[in-house]
């Protein structure tokens, strides 16, 4: 696949970091697992790292067969939920009086944290922190109005990859796969043309900055262009009673709606593969 091949060794940390850079460059979601504490005997050491992709493939080193399955599973959970996970893998202590025996721990979970027993004969324990590395969501902003420019600047500050789209670019617009949002801030100049292009990408969350009357006229124009009711219904307009009085306030309210929609989307439970 043209990616780094990682084997156990002194350079494993550098190799994992290089792999993270490759994934960040091409927008591949992944999770970084880091061993943060060990109780011997374990084959892993604090600072050992591995990268896990959405297909469950693990590259790097976080211990052997006693830790890899649970790390894969929890990495996929972290990717699905978009939140870090902390794993305590508890071994059977040599002295049953000291510590908590593994057969009493079994498995317990609280938000973002899992304690699980291992039946490995070595009896060591590990704490592993898993951090999801998700591509920044894409925000397309149609228009060259002051509100569009303010929206691009604000969105960049809040963790979006932004792209301003003018009228000349609409016909050749290509959108990469992944989480994406589009805001039409053309202010009546070519609203329908921009909306039709945005709606042609079924994965995009599409918003329109317009008055209630203007938004209704744009929807009617899209129906006349042949778009069906289901497609046109994907257009969001600000549901709030608060209206911006400046271009910057209009942009801020539009961004707030996008952030709220994104939070709602991420609360939808995602399936987690089991290993």
PDB file of C-alpha atoms in Angstrom:
ATOM      1  CA  UNK A   1       0.000   0.000   0.000  1.00  0.00           C
ATOM      2  CA  UNK A   2       3.051   2.249  -0.106  1.00  0.00           C
ATOM      3  CA  UNK A   3       3.062   2.892   3.627  1.00  0.00           C
ATOM      4  CA  UNK A   4       5.691   2.417   6.287  1.00  0.00           C
ATOM      5  CA  UNK A   5       6.353  -1.126   7.468  1.00  0.00           C
ATOM      6  CA  UNK A   6       6.727  -1.150  11.249  1.00  0.00           C
ATOM      7  CA  UNK A   7       8.565  -3.787  13.195  1.00  0.00           C
ATOM      8  CA  UNK A   8       9.430  -3.954  16.888  1.00  0.00           C
ATOM      9  CA  UNK A   9      12.596  -1.985  17.561  1.00  0.00           C
ATOM     10  CA  UNK A  10      14.116   1.236  18.784  1.00  0.00           C
ATOM     11  CA  UNK A  11      12.749   3.225  15.829  1.00  0.00           C
ATOM     12  CA  UNK A  12       9.155   2.199  16.369  1.00  0.00           C
ATOM     13  CA  UNK A  13       8.141   5.579  17.798  1.00  0.00           C
ATOM     14  CA  UNK A  14       9.563   7.440  14.804  1.00  0.00           C
ATOM     15  CA  UNK A  15       7.903   5.011  12.390  1.00  0.00           C
ATOM     16  CA  UNK A  16       4.512   5.447  14.052  1.00  0.00           C
ATOM     17  CA  UNK A  17       4.824   9.234  13.911  1.00  0.00           C
ATOM     18  CA  UNK A  18       5.716   9.042  10.219  1.00  0.00           C
ATOM     19  CA  UNK A  19       2.663   6.873   9.621  1.00  0.00           C
ATOM     20  CA  UNK A  20       0.502   9.418  11.468  1.00  0.00           C
ATOM     21  CA  UNK A  21       1.830  12.142   9.163  1.00  0.00           C
ATOM     22  CA  UNK A  22       0.972  10.040   6.113  1.00  0.00           C
ATOM     23  CA  UNK A  23      -2.571   9.448   7.358  1.00  0.00           C
ATOM     24  CA  UNK A  24      -3.056  13.116   8.243  1.00  0.00           C
ATOM     25  CA  UNK A  25      -1.933  14.122   4.743  1.00  0.00           C
ATOM     26  CA  UNK A  26      -4.361  11.818   2.927  1.00  0.00           C
ATOM     27  CA  UNK A  27      -7.262  12.162   5.398  1.00  0.00           C
ATOM     28  CA  UNK A  28      -7.234   8.579   6.696  1.00  0.00           C
ATOM     29  CA  UNK A  29      -8.981   8.218  10.082  1.00  0.00           C
ATOM     30  CA  UNK A  30      -6.886   6.365  12.638  1.00  0.00           C
ATOM     31  CA  UNK A  31      -6.292   6.010  16.363  1.00  0.00           C
ATOM     32  CA  UNK A  32      -2.999   6.335  18.219  1.00  0.00           C
ATOM     33  CA  UNK A  33      -2.535   3.925  21.138  1.00  0.00           C
ATOM     34  CA  UNK A  34       0.220   4.754  23.639  1.00  0.00           C
ATOM     35  CA  UNK A  35       1.373   2.645  26.586  1.00  0.00           C
ATOM     36  CA  UNK A  36       1.475   5.060  29.528  1.00  0.00           C
ATOM     37  CA  UNK A  37       2.146   2.676  32.446  1.00  0.00           C
ATOM     38  CA  UNK A  38       3.277  -0.912  32.933  1.00  0.00           C
ATOM     39  CA  UNK A  39       3.643  -3.318  35.808  1.00  0.00           C
ATOM     40  CA  UNK A  40       6.156  -6.070  34.939  1.00  0.00           C
ATOM     41  CA  UNK A  41       6.349  -8.580  33.550  1.00  0.00           C
ATOM     42  CA  UNK A  42       5.162  -7.137  30.225  1.00  0.00           C
ATOM     43  CA  UNK A  43       6.650  -7.064  26.745  1.00  0.00           C
ATOM     44  CA  UNK A  44       5.517  -3.463  26.302  1.00  0.00           C
ATOM     45  CA  UNK A  45       7.194  -0.419  27.765  1.00  0.00           C
ATOM     46  CA  UNK A  46       5.867   3.068  28.601  1.00  0.00           C
ATOM     47  CA  UNK A  47       5.974   5.115  25.428  1.00  0.00           C
ATOM     48  CA  UNK A  48       5.390   2.202  23.045  1.00  0.00           C
ATOM     49  CA  UNK A  49       2.881   3.162  20.369  1.00  0.00           C
ATOM     50  CA  UNK A  50       0.662   1.696  17.682  1.00  0.00           C
ATOM     51  CA  UNK A  51      -1.627   3.100  15.010  1.00  0.00           C
ATOM     52  CA  UNK A  52      -4.980   1.425  14.362  1.00  0.00           C
ATOM     53  CA  UNK A  53      -7.039   2.139  11.245  1.00  0.00           C
ATOM     54  CA  UNK A  54     -10.769   1.741  10.711  1.00  0.00           C
ATOM     55  CA  UNK A  55     -10.280  -1.729   9.196  1.00  0.00           C
ATOM     56  CA  UNK A  56      -8.825  -2.920  12.526  1.00  0.00           C
ATOM     57  CA  UNK A  57      -5.259  -3.163  11.292  1.00  0.00           C
ATOM     58  CA  UNK A  58      -2.668  -2.422  13.976  1.00  0.00           C
ATOM     59  CA  UNK A  59       0.809  -1.156  13.156  1.00  0.00           C
ATOM     60  CA  UNK A  60       3.324  -0.648  15.913  1.00  0.00           C
ATOM     61  CA  UNK A  61       3.713  -2.241  19.316  1.00  0.00           C
ATOM     62  CA  UNK A  62       1.579  -2.087  22.468  1.00  0.00           C
ATOM     63  CA  UNK A  63       2.308  -5.596  23.769  1.00  0.00           C
ATOM     64  CA  UNK A  64       1.505  -9.003  22.368  1.00  0.00           C
ATOM     65  CA  UNK A  65      -1.624 -11.092  21.955  1.00  0.00           C
ATOM     66  CA  UNK A  66      -2.827 -10.303  25.480  1.00  0.00           C
ATOM     67  CA  UNK A  67      -3.340  -6.606  24.716  1.00  0.00           C
ATOM     68  CA  UNK A  68      -3.796  -6.331  20.938  1.00  0.00           C
ATOM     69  CA  UNK A  69      -7.428  -7.571  20.663  1.00  0.00           C
ATOM     70  CA  UNK A  70      -8.788  -5.190  23.284  1.00  0.00           C
ATOM     71  CA  UNK A  71      -6.734  -2.294  21.903  1.00  0.00           C
ATOM     72  CA  UNK A  72      -8.148  -2.905  18.422  1.00  0.00           C
ATOM     73  CA  UNK A  73     -11.693  -3.042  19.773  1.00  0.00           C
ATOM     74  CA  UNK A  74     -11.347   0.116  21.857  1.00  0.00           C
ATOM     75  CA  UNK A  75      -9.586   1.943  19.032  1.00  0.00           C
ATOM     76  CA  UNK A  76     -12.582   1.302  16.799  1.00  0.00           C
ATOM     77  CA  UNK A  77     -14.836   2.563  19.581  1.00  0.00           C
ATOM     78  CA  UNK A  78     -12.725   5.725  19.848  1.00  0.00           C
ATOM     79  CA  UNK A  79     -13.004   6.261  16.081  1.00  0.00           C
ATOM     80  CA  UNK A  80     -16.774   5.693  16.086  1.00  0.00           C
ATOM     81  CA  UNK A  81     -17.403   7.990  19.052  1.00  0.00           C
ATOM     82  CA  UNK A  82     -14.692  10.532  18.297  1.00  0.00           C
ATOM     83  CA  UNK A  83     -13.489  10.485  21.913  1.00  0.00           C
ATOM     84  CA  UNK A  84     -10.331   9.171  23.621  1.00  0.00           C
ATOM     85  CA  UNK A  85     -10.342   5.903  25.548  1.00  0.00           C
ATOM     86  CA  UNK A  86      -8.210   4.801  28.490  1.00  0.00           C
ATOM     87  CA  UNK A  87      -7.674   1.059  29.021  1.00  0.00           C
ATOM     88  CA  UNK A  88      -6.428  -0.603  32.184  1.00  0.00           C
ATOM     89  CA  UNK A  89      -5.395  -4.185  31.391  1.00  0.00           C
ATOM     90  CA  UNK A  90      -5.036  -5.832  34.782  1.00  0.00           C
ATOM     91  CA  UNK A  91      -2.987  -8.973  35.276  1.00  0.00           C
ATOM     92  CA  UNK A  92      -3.102 -11.546  38.056  1.00  0.00           C
ATOM     93  CA  UNK A  93      -0.719 -10.288  40.762  1.00  0.00           C
ATOM     94  CA  UNK A  94       1.857 -12.661  42.136  1.00  0.00           C
ATOM     95  CA  UNK A  95       0.780 -11.852  45.670  1.00  0.00           C
ATOM     96  CA  UNK A  96      -2.977 -12.162  45.947  1.00  0.00           C
ATOM     97  CA  UNK A  97      -2.963  -9.885  49.003  1.00  0.00           C
ATOM     98  CA  UNK A  98      -1.490  -6.970  47.065  1.00  0.00           C
ATOM     99  CA  UNK A  99      -3.563  -5.433  44.283  1.00  0.00           C
ATOM    100  CA  UNK A 100      -6.837  -6.619  42.794  1.00  0.00           C
ATOM    101  CA  UNK A 101      -6.880 -10.157  41.439  1.00  0.00           C
ATOM    102  CA  UNK A 102      -7.694 -10.377  37.757  1.00  0.00           C
ATOM    103  CA  UNK A 103     -10.491 -12.857  38.293  1.00  0.00           C
ATOM    104  CA  UNK A 104     -12.271 -10.261  40.434  1.00  0.00           C
ATOM    105  CA  UNK A 105     -11.761  -7.403  37.968  1.00  0.00           C
ATOM    106  CA  UNK A 106     -13.078  -9.095  34.791  1.00  0.00           C
ATOM    107  CA  UNK A 107     -14.413  -6.004  33.008  1.00  0.00           C
ATOM    108  CA  UNK A 108     -15.890  -2.677  34.047  1.00  0.00           C
ATOM    109  CA  UNK A 109     -16.512   0.431  31.988  1.00  0.00           C
ATOM    110  CA  UNK A 110     -17.241   4.042  32.688  1.00  0.00           C
ATOM    111  CA  UNK A 111     -17.269   6.936  30.258  1.00  0.00           C
ATOM    112  CA  UNK A 112     -14.048   6.858  28.281  1.00  0.00           C
ATOM    113  CA  UNK A 113     -12.375   4.300  30.513  1.00  0.00           C
ATOM    114  CA  UNK A 114     -12.224   0.498  30.567  1.00  0.00           C
ATOM    115  CA  UNK A 115     -10.746  -1.861  33.139  1.00  0.00           C
ATOM    116  CA  UNK A 116     -10.366  -5.406  31.895  1.00  0.00           C
ATOM    117  CA  UNK A 117      -8.673  -8.515  33.224  1.00  0.00           C
ATOM    118  CA  UNK A 118      -6.142 -10.511  31.263  1.00  0.00           C
ATOM    119  CA  UNK A 119      -5.660 -14.241  31.532  1.00  0.00           C
ATOM    120  CA  UNK A 120      -2.130 -14.040  30.163  1.00  0.00           C
ATOM    121  CA  UNK A 121       0.278 -16.168  32.177  1.00  0.00           C
ATOM    122  CA  UNK A 122       2.813 -13.334  32.459  1.00  0.00           C
ATOM    123  CA  UNK A 123       0.538 -11.549  34.920  1.00  0.00           C
ATOM    124  CA  UNK A 124       1.674  -8.037  33.996  1.00  0.00           C
ATOM    125  CA  UNK A 125      -0.568  -4.976  33.751  1.00  0.00           C
ATOM    126  CA  UNK A 126      -0.799  -2.144  31.211  1.00  0.00           C
ATOM    127  CA  UNK A 127      -2.445   1.251  30.965  1.00  0.00           C
ATOM    128  CA  UNK A 128      -2.974   2.326  27.344  1.00  0.00           C
ATOM    129  CA  UNK A 129      -4.341   5.650  26.142  1.00  0.00           C
ATOM    130  CA  UNK A 130      -6.121   5.674  22.778  1.00  0.00           C
ATOM    131  CA  UNK A 131      -6.542   8.941  20.910  1.00  0.00           C
ATOM    132  CA  UNK A 132      -8.669   9.144  17.751  1.00  0.00           C
ATOM    133  CA  UNK A 133      -7.084  11.068  14.881  1.00  0.00           C
ATOM    134  CA  UNK A 134      -9.973  12.099  12.672  1.00  0.00           C
ATOM    135  CA  UNK A 135      -9.694  14.307   9.588  1.00  0.00           C
ATOM    136  CA  UNK A 136     -10.989  17.823  10.065  1.00  0.00           C
ATOM    137  CA  UNK A 137     -14.479  18.203   8.598  1.00  0.00           C
ATOM    138  CA  UNK A 138     -14.703  20.076   5.318  1.00  0.00           C
ATOM    139  CA  UNK A 139     -16.735  23.275   5.085  1.00  0.00           C
ATOM    140  CA  UNK A 140     -17.531  24.654   1.637  1.00  0.00           C
ATOM    141  CA  UNK A 141     -18.623  28.279   1.630  1.00  0.00           C
ATOM    142  CA  UNK A 142     -20.330  29.429  -1.568  1.00  0.00           C
ATOM    143  CA  UNK A 143     -20.164  33.131  -2.331  1.00  0.00           C
ATOM    144  CA  UNK A 144     -17.868  36.105  -2.002  1.00  0.00           C
ATOM    145  CA  UNK A 145     -20.017  38.171   0.343  1.00  0.00           C
ATOM    146  CA  UNK A 146     -18.565  39.624   3.567  1.00  0.00           C
ATOM    147  CA  UNK A 147     -20.523  36.999   5.513  1.00  0.00           C
ATOM    148  CA  UNK A 148     -18.908  34.247   3.434  1.00  0.00           C
ATOM    149  CA  UNK A 149     -15.431  35.602   4.121  1.00  0.00           C
ATOM    150  CA  UNK A 150     -16.144  35.905   7.849  1.00  0.00           C
ATOM    151  CA  UNK A 151     -17.505  32.360   7.916  1.00  0.00           C
ATOM    152  CA  UNK A 152     -14.340  30.972   6.331  1.00  0.00           C
ATOM    153  CA  UNK A 153     -12.177  32.706   8.928  1.00  0.00           C
ATOM    154  CA  UNK A 154     -14.302  31.645  11.896  1.00  0.00           C
ATOM    155  CA  UNK A 155     -14.569  28.046  10.718  1.00  0.00           C
ATOM    156  CA  UNK A 156     -10.805  27.729  10.391  1.00  0.00           C
ATOM    157  CA  UNK A 157     -10.477  28.818  14.022  1.00  0.00           C
ATOM    158  CA  UNK A 158     -12.934  26.140  15.154  1.00  0.00           C
ATOM    159  CA  UNK A 159     -11.331  23.139  13.501  1.00  0.00           C
ATOM    160  CA  UNK A 160     -12.776  22.994   9.981  1.00  0.00           C
ATOM    161  CA  UNK A 161     -10.975  22.636   6.671  1.00  0.00           C
ATOM    162  CA  UNK A 162     -12.510  25.432   4.651  1.00  0.00           C
ATOM    163  CA  UNK A 163     -12.839  26.185   0.989  1.00  0.00           C
ATOM    164  CA  UNK A 164     -14.398  29.278  -0.523  1.00  0.00           C
ATOM    165  CA  UNK A 165     -16.275  28.516  -3.756  1.00  0.00           C
ATOM    166  CA  UNK A 166     -17.082  31.276  -6.229  1.00  0.00           C
ATOM    167  CA  UNK A 167     -19.466  31.130  -9.160  1.00  0.00           C
ATOM    168  CA  UNK A 168     -16.759  30.309 -11.708  1.00  0.00           C
ATOM    169  CA  UNK A 169     -15.734  27.174  -9.770  1.00  0.00           C
ATOM    170  CA  UNK A 170     -19.182  25.658  -9.390  1.00  0.00           C
ATOM    171  CA  UNK A 171     -19.172  23.718 -12.653  1.00  0.00           C
ATOM    172  CA  UNK A 172     -15.899  21.941 -11.886  1.00  0.00           C
ATOM    173  CA  UNK A 173     -16.287  21.488  -8.142  1.00  0.00           C
ATOM    174  CA  UNK A 174     -14.921  18.203  -6.796  1.00  0.00           C
ATOM    175  CA  UNK A 175     -15.515  17.209  -3.173  1.00  0.00           C
ATOM    176  CA  UNK A 176     -13.407  14.547  -1.433  1.00  0.00           C
ATOM    177  CA  UNK A 177     -15.185  11.815   0.558  1.00  0.00           C
ATOM    178  CA  UNK A 178     -15.686  12.266   4.267  1.00  0.00           C
ATOM    179  CA  UNK A 179     -17.581  14.502   6.666  1.00  0.00           C
ATOM    180  CA  UNK A 180     -18.597  17.676   4.878  1.00  0.00           C
ATOM    181  CA  UNK A 181     -20.782  20.761   5.181  1.00  0.00           C
ATOM    182  CA  UNK A 182     -21.774  23.441   2.693  1.00  0.00           C
ATOM    183  CA  UNK A 183     -23.091  26.927   3.351  1.00  0.00           C
ATOM    184  CA  UNK A 184     -24.554  28.977   0.524  1.00  0.00           C
ATOM    185  CA  UNK A 185     -23.846  32.616   1.360  1.00  0.00           C
ATOM    186  CA  UNK A 186     -24.353  34.028  -2.126  1.00  0.00           C
ATOM    187  CA  UNK A 187     -26.934  36.523  -0.894  1.00  0.00           C
ATOM    188  CA  UNK A 188     -29.357  36.117  -3.804  1.00  0.00           C
ATOM    189  CA  UNK A 189     -26.839  36.258  -6.649  1.00  0.00           C
ATOM    190  CA  UNK A 190     -26.689  32.581  -7.657  1.00  0.00           C
ATOM    191  CA  UNK A 191     -28.363  30.808  -4.739  1.00  0.00           C
ATOM    192  CA  UNK A 192     -30.161  28.152  -6.794  1.00  0.00           C
ATOM    193  CA  UNK A 193     -27.085  27.264  -8.831  1.00  0.00           C
ATOM    194  CA  UNK A 194     -24.952  26.865  -5.701  1.00  0.00           C
ATOM    195  CA  UNK A 195     -27.644  24.900  -3.870  1.00  0.00           C
ATOM    196  CA  UNK A 196     -28.142  22.512  -6.781  1.00  0.00           C
ATOM    197  CA  UNK A 197     -24.425  21.734  -6.928  1.00  0.00           C
ATOM    198  CA  UNK A 198     -24.168  21.258  -3.151  1.00  0.00           C
ATOM    199  CA  UNK A 199     -27.251  19.030  -3.063  1.00  0.00           C
ATOM    200  CA  UNK A 200     -25.806  16.836  -5.822  1.00  0.00           C
ATOM    201  CA  UNK A 201     -23.440  15.472  -3.162  1.00  0.00           C
ATOM    202  CA  UNK A 202     -25.672  13.352  -0.910  1.00  0.00           C
ATOM    203  CA  UNK A 203     -23.225  13.285   2.017  1.00  0.00           C
ATOM    204  CA  UNK A 204     -23.026  17.072   2.354  1.00  0.00           C
ATOM    205  CA  UNK A 205     -24.985  18.880   5.056  1.00  0.00           C
ATOM    206  CA  UNK A 206     -26.318  21.924   3.169  1.00  0.00           C
ATOM    207  CA  UNK A 207     -27.284  25.295   4.685  1.00  0.00           C
ATOM    208  CA  UNK A 208     -28.552  28.508   3.150  1.00  0.00           C
ATOM    209  CA  UNK A 209     -28.054  31.989   4.584  1.00  0.00           C
ATOM    210  CA  UNK A 210     -31.211  33.819   3.524  1.00  0.00           C
ATOM    211  CA  UNK A 211     -34.392  35.379   4.823  1.00  0.00           C
ATOM    212  CA  UNK A 212     -37.449  33.157   5.185  1.00  0.00           C
ATOM    213  CA  UNK A 213     -38.983  34.664   2.021  1.00  0.00           C
ATOM    214  CA  UNK A 214     -35.766  34.298   0.009  1.00  0.00           C
ATOM    215  CA  UNK A 215     -35.263  30.702   1.203  1.00  0.00           C
ATOM    216  CA  UNK A 216     -38.804  29.813   0.131  1.00  0.00           C
ATOM    217  CA  UNK A 217     -38.223  31.329  -3.313  1.00  0.00           C
ATOM    218  CA  UNK A 218     -34.975  29.386  -3.692  1.00  0.00           C
ATOM    219  CA  UNK A 219     -36.727  26.108  -2.843  1.00  0.00           C
ATOM    220  CA  UNK A 220     -39.448  26.810  -5.414  1.00  0.00           C
ATOM    221  CA  UNK A 221     -36.795  27.549  -8.029  1.00  0.00           C
ATOM    222  CA  UNK A 222     -35.106  24.219  -7.293  1.00  0.00           C
ATOM    223  CA  UNK A 223     -38.379  22.379  -7.778  1.00  0.00           C
ATOM    224  CA  UNK A 224     -38.710  24.045 -11.184  1.00  0.00           C
ATOM    225  CA  UNK A 225     -35.177  22.829 -11.972  1.00  0.00           C
ATOM    226  CA  UNK A 226     -36.381  19.264 -11.424  1.00  0.00           C
ATOM    227  CA  UNK A 227     -35.109  18.513  -7.907  1.00  0.00           C
ATOM    228  CA  UNK A 228     -37.393  16.301  -5.858  1.00  0.00           C
ATOM    229  CA  UNK A 229     -38.914  17.130  -2.485  1.00  0.00           C
ATOM    230  CA  UNK A 230     -36.594  14.825  -0.527  1.00  0.00           C
ATOM    231  CA  UNK A 231     -33.502  16.519  -1.953  1.00  0.00           C
ATOM    232  CA  UNK A 232     -34.770  20.062  -1.426  1.00  0.00           C
ATOM    233  CA  UNK A 233     -35.726  19.173   2.157  1.00  0.00           C
ATOM    234  CA  UNK A 234     -32.017  18.733   2.932  1.00  0.00           C
ATOM    235  CA  UNK A 235     -31.559  22.519   2.871  1.00  0.00           C
ATOM    236  CA  UNK A 236     -31.196  23.948   6.369  1.00  0.00           C
ATOM    237  CA  UNK A 237     -31.930  27.510   7.300  1.00  0.00           C
ATOM    238  CA  UNK A 238     -31.353  29.028  10.702  1.00  0.00           C
ATOM    239  CA  UNK A 239     -34.134  27.824  13.046  1.00  0.00           C
ATOM    240  CA  UNK A 240     -33.380  30.400  15.731  1.00  0.00           C
ATOM    241  CA  UNK A 241     -35.242  33.626  16.367  1.00  0.00           C
ATOM    242  CA  UNK A 242     -31.956  35.481  16.763  1.00  0.00           C
ATOM    243  CA  UNK A 243     -30.885  37.217  13.558  1.00  0.00           C
ATOM    244  CA  UNK A 244     -27.471  38.689  12.930  1.00  0.00           C
ATOM    245  CA  UNK A 245     -27.315  42.419  12.314  1.00  0.00           C
ATOM    246  CA  UNK A 246     -23.767  42.475  10.921  1.00  0.00           C
ATOM    247  CA  UNK A 247     -22.095  40.247   8.376  1.00  0.00           C
ATOM    248  CA  UNK A 248     -19.863  38.810  11.110  1.00  0.00           C
ATOM    249  CA  UNK A 249     -22.862  37.999  13.305  1.00  0.00           C
ATOM    250  CA  UNK A 250     -24.616  36.322  10.373  1.00  0.00           C
ATOM    251  CA  UNK A 251     -21.521  34.170   9.807  1.00  0.00           C
ATOM    252  CA  UNK A 252     -21.243  33.342  13.503  1.00  0.00           C
ATOM    253  CA  UNK A 253     -24.860  32.178  13.713  1.00  0.00           C
ATOM    254  CA  UNK A 254     -24.456  30.050  10.591  1.00  0.00           C
ATOM    255  CA  UNK A 255     -21.358  28.419  12.082  1.00  0.00           C
ATOM    256  CA  UNK A 256     -23.146  27.813  15.389  1.00  0.00           C
ATOM    257  CA  UNK A 257     -25.866  25.903  13.509  1.00  0.00           C
ATOM    258  CA  UNK A 258     -23.217  23.764  11.783  1.00  0.00           C
ATOM    259  CA  UNK A 259     -21.448  22.988  15.059  1.00  0.00           C
ATOM    260  CA  UNK A 260     -24.780  21.988  16.638  1.00  0.00           C
ATOM    261  CA  UNK A 261     -25.590  19.739  13.674  1.00  0.00           C
ATOM    262  CA  UNK A 262     -22.147  18.158  13.908  1.00  0.00           C
ATOM    263  CA  UNK A 263     -22.559  17.452  17.625  1.00  0.00           C
ATOM    264  CA  UNK A 264     -25.940  15.861  16.933  1.00  0.00           C
ATOM    265  CA  UNK A 265     -24.482  13.713  14.163  1.00  0.00           C
ATOM    266  CA  UNK A 266     -21.689  12.467  16.420  1.00  0.00           C
ATOM    267  CA  UNK A 267     -24.164  11.486  19.152  1.00  0.00           C
ATOM    268  CA  UNK A 268     -25.758   8.929  16.825  1.00  0.00           C
ATOM    269  CA  UNK A 269     -24.482   5.507  17.992  1.00  0.00           C
ATOM    270  CA  UNK A 270     -22.041   3.904  15.571  1.00  0.00           C
ATOM    271  CA  UNK A 271     -21.489   0.144  15.297  1.00  0.00           C
ATOM    272  CA  UNK A 272     -18.276  -1.094  16.879  1.00  0.00           C
ATOM    273  CA  UNK A 273     -16.683  -4.181  15.371  1.00  0.00           C
ATOM    274  CA  UNK A 274     -15.684  -6.908  17.794  1.00  0.00           C
ATOM    275  CA  UNK A 275     -12.448  -8.853  17.688  1.00  0.00           C
TER     276      UNK A 275
END
